[in-house]
GROMACS .gro file of C-alpha atoms in nm:
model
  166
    1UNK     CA    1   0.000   0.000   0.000
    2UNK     CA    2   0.262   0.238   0.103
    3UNK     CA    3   0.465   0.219  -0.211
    4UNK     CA    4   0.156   0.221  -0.432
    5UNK     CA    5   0.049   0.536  -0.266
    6UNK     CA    6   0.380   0.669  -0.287
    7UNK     CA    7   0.378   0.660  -0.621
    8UNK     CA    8   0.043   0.753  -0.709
    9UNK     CA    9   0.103   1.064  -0.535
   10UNK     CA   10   0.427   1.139  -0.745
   11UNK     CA   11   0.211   1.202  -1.028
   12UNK     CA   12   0.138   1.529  -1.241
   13UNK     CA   13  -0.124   1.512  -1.502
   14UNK     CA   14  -0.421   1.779  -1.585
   15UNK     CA   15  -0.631   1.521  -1.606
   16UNK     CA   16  -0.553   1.316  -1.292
   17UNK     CA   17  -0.663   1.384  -0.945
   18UNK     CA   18  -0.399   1.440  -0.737
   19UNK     CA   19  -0.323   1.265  -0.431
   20UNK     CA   20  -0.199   1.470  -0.156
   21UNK     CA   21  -0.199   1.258   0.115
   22UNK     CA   22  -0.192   0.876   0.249
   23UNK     CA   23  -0.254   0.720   0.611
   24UNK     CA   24  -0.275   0.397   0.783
   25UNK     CA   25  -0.532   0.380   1.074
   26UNK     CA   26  -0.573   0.054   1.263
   27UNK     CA   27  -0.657  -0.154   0.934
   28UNK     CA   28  -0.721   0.099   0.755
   29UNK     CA   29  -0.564   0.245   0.444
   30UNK     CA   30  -0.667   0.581   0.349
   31UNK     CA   31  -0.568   0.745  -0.009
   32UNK     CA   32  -0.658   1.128   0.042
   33UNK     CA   33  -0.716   1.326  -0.330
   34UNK     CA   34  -0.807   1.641  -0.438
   35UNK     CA   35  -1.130   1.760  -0.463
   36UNK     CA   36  -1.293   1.783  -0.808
   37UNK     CA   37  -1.606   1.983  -0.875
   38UNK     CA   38  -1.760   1.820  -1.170
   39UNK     CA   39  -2.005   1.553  -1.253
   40UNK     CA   40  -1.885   1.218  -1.314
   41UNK     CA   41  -1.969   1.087  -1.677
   42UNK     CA   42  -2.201   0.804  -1.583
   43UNK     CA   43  -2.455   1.077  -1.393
   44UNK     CA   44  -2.369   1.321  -1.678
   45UNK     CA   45  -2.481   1.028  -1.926
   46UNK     CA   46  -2.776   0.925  -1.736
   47UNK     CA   47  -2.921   1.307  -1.700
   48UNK     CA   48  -2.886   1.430  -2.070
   49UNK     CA   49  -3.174   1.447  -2.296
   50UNK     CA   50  -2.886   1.317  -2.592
   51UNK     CA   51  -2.566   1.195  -2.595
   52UNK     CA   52  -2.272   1.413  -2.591
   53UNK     CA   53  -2.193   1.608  -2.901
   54UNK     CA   54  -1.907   1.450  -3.159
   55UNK     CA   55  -1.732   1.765  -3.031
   56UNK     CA   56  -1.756   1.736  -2.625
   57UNK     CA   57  -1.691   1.296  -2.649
   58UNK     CA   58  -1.390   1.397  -2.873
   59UNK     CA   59  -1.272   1.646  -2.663
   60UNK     CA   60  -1.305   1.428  -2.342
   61UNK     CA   61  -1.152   1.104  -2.507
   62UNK     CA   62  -0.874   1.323  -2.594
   63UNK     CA   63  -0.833   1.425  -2.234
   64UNK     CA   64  -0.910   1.054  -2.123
   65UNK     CA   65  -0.651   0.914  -2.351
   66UNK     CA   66  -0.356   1.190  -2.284
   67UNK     CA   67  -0.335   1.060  -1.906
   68UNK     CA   68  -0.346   0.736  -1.972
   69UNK     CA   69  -0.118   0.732  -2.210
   70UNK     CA   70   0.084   0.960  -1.906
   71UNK     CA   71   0.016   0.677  -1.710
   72UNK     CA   72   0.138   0.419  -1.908
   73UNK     CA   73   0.484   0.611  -2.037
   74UNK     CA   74   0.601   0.647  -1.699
   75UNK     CA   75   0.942   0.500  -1.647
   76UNK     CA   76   0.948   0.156  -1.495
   77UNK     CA   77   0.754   0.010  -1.311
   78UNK     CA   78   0.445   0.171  -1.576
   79UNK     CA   79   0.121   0.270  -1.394
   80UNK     CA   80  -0.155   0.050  -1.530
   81UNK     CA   81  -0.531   0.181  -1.499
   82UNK     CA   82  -0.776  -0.099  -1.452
   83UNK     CA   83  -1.052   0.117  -1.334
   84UNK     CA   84  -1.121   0.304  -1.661
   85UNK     CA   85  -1.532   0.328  -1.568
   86UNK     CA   86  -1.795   0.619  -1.638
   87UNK     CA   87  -1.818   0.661  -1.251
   88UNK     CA   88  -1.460   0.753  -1.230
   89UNK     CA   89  -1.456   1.048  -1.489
   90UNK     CA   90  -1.512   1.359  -1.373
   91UNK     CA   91  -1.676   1.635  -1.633
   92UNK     CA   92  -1.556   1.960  -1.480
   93UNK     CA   93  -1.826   2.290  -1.590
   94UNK     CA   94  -1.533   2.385  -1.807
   95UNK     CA   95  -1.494   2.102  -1.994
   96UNK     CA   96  -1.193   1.911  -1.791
   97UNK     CA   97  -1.166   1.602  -1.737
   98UNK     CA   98  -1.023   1.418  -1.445
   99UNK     CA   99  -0.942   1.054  -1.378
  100UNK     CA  100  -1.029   0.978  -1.021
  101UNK     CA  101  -1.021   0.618  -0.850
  102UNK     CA  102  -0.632   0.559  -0.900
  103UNK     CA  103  -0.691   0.316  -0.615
  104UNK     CA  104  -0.661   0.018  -0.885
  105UNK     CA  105  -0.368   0.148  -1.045
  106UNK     CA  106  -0.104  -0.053  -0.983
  107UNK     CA  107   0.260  -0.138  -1.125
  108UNK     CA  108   0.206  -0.349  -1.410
  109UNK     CA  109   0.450  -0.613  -1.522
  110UNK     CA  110   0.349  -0.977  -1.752
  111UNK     CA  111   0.396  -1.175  -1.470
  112UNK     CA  112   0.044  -1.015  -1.276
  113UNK     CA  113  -0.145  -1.043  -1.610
  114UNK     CA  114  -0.329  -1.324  -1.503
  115UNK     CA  115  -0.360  -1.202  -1.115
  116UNK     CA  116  -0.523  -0.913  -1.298
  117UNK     CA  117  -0.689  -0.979  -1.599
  118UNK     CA  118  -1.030  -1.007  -1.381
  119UNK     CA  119  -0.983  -0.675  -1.236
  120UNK     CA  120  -1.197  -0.414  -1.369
  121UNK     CA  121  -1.543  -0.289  -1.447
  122UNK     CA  122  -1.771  -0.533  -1.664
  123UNK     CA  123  -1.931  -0.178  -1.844
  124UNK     CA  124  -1.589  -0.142  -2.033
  125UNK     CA  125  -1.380  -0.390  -2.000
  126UNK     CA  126  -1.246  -0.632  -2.307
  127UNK     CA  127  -1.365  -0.943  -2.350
  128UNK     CA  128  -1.035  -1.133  -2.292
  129UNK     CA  129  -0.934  -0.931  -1.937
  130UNK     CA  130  -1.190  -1.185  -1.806
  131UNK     CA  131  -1.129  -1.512  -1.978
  132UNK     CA  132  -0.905  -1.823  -1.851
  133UNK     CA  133  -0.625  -1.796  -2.117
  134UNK     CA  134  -0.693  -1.417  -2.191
  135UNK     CA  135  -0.449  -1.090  -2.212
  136UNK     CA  136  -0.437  -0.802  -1.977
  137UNK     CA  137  -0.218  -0.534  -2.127
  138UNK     CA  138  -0.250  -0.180  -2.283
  139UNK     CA  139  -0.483  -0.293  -2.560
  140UNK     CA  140  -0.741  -0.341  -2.301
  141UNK     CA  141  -0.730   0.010  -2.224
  142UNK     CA  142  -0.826   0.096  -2.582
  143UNK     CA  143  -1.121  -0.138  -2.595
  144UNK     CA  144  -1.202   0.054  -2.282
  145UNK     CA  145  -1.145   0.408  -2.415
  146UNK     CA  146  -1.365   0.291  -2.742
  147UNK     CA  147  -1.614   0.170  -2.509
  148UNK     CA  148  -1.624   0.498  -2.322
  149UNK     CA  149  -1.671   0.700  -2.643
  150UNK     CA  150  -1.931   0.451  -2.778
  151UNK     CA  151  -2.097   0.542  -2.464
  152UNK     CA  152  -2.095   0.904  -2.441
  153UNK     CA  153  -2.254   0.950  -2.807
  154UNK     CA  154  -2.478   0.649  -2.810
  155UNK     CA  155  -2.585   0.707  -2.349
  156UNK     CA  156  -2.606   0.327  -2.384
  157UNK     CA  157  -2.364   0.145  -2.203
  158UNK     CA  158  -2.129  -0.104  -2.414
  159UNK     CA  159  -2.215  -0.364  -2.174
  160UNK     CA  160  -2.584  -0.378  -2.199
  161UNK     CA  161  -2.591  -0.325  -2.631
  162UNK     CA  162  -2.770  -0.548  -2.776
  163UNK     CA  163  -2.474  -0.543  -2.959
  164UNK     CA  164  -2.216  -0.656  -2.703
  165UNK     CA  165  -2.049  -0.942  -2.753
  166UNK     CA  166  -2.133  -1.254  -2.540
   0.00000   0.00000   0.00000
């Protein structure tokens, strides 16, 4: 925990919430972040009339993308981010976007692929981060990031298309 959350707070990205402190009490681990004023995406979905414009989805993938990609260029170990969900996107009035629950970040090498492949939100998670034999890596943060636009300009969720895969 302690060398998780020391890293996590070493990060610097727009579009990450900060962490600006960390505690153990009793058995208790606390991760303290920044406050974010902002809706998160899956309210923000679930409220609108219509989907997001091609404009504001673009704009926020962009956004989304930049700090993972941040995330994942970091110098060894890489920061992986399993939790890529609706709930933990934050739509700020002015159009920011922040990445909050960096709780299941973690380093990230091919020897915790399978430890971790099962990690994750069903809503946008590939298919193979929850079979047997399947692959956990980077590309399953693109099928997530598709899923999250797919999302935002349909306001149905990947996982409940009639079009998902079984």
């Amino acid at each position: 925990f302690l060398t998780e959350a020391q890293r996590l707070s070493q990060i610097e990205h727009p579009s990450l919430a900060k962490v600006v402190d960390y505690f153990a009490e009793g058995n208790n681990l606390y991760i303290v972040r920044e406050f974010v004023h902002g809706t998160d995406l899956e309210q923000l979905l679930s409220t609108r009339v219509m989907p997001l414009t091609e404009r504001e989805a673009i704009a926020a993938v962009l956004q989304i993308v930049d700090a993972v990609s941040y995330l994942l260029g970091r110098k060894v170990p890489a920061i992986f981010f399993r939790e890529l969900t609706a709930k933990n996107i934050i739509i700020c009035k002015n159009g920011q976007v922040k990445l909050l629950d960096l709780g299941l970040a973690r380093a990230f090498s091919s020897q915790d692929s399978e430890a971790l492949m099962r990690m994750g939100s069903l809503d946008y998670a590939s298919p193979e981060q929850f079979s047997e034999s399947g692959t956990f890596d980077q590309r399953s943060l693109v099928h997530s990031t598709g899923a999250i636009l797919y999302h935002m300009l349909t306001r149905r969720n990947p996982a409940l298309s009639p079009f998902a895969l079984d």
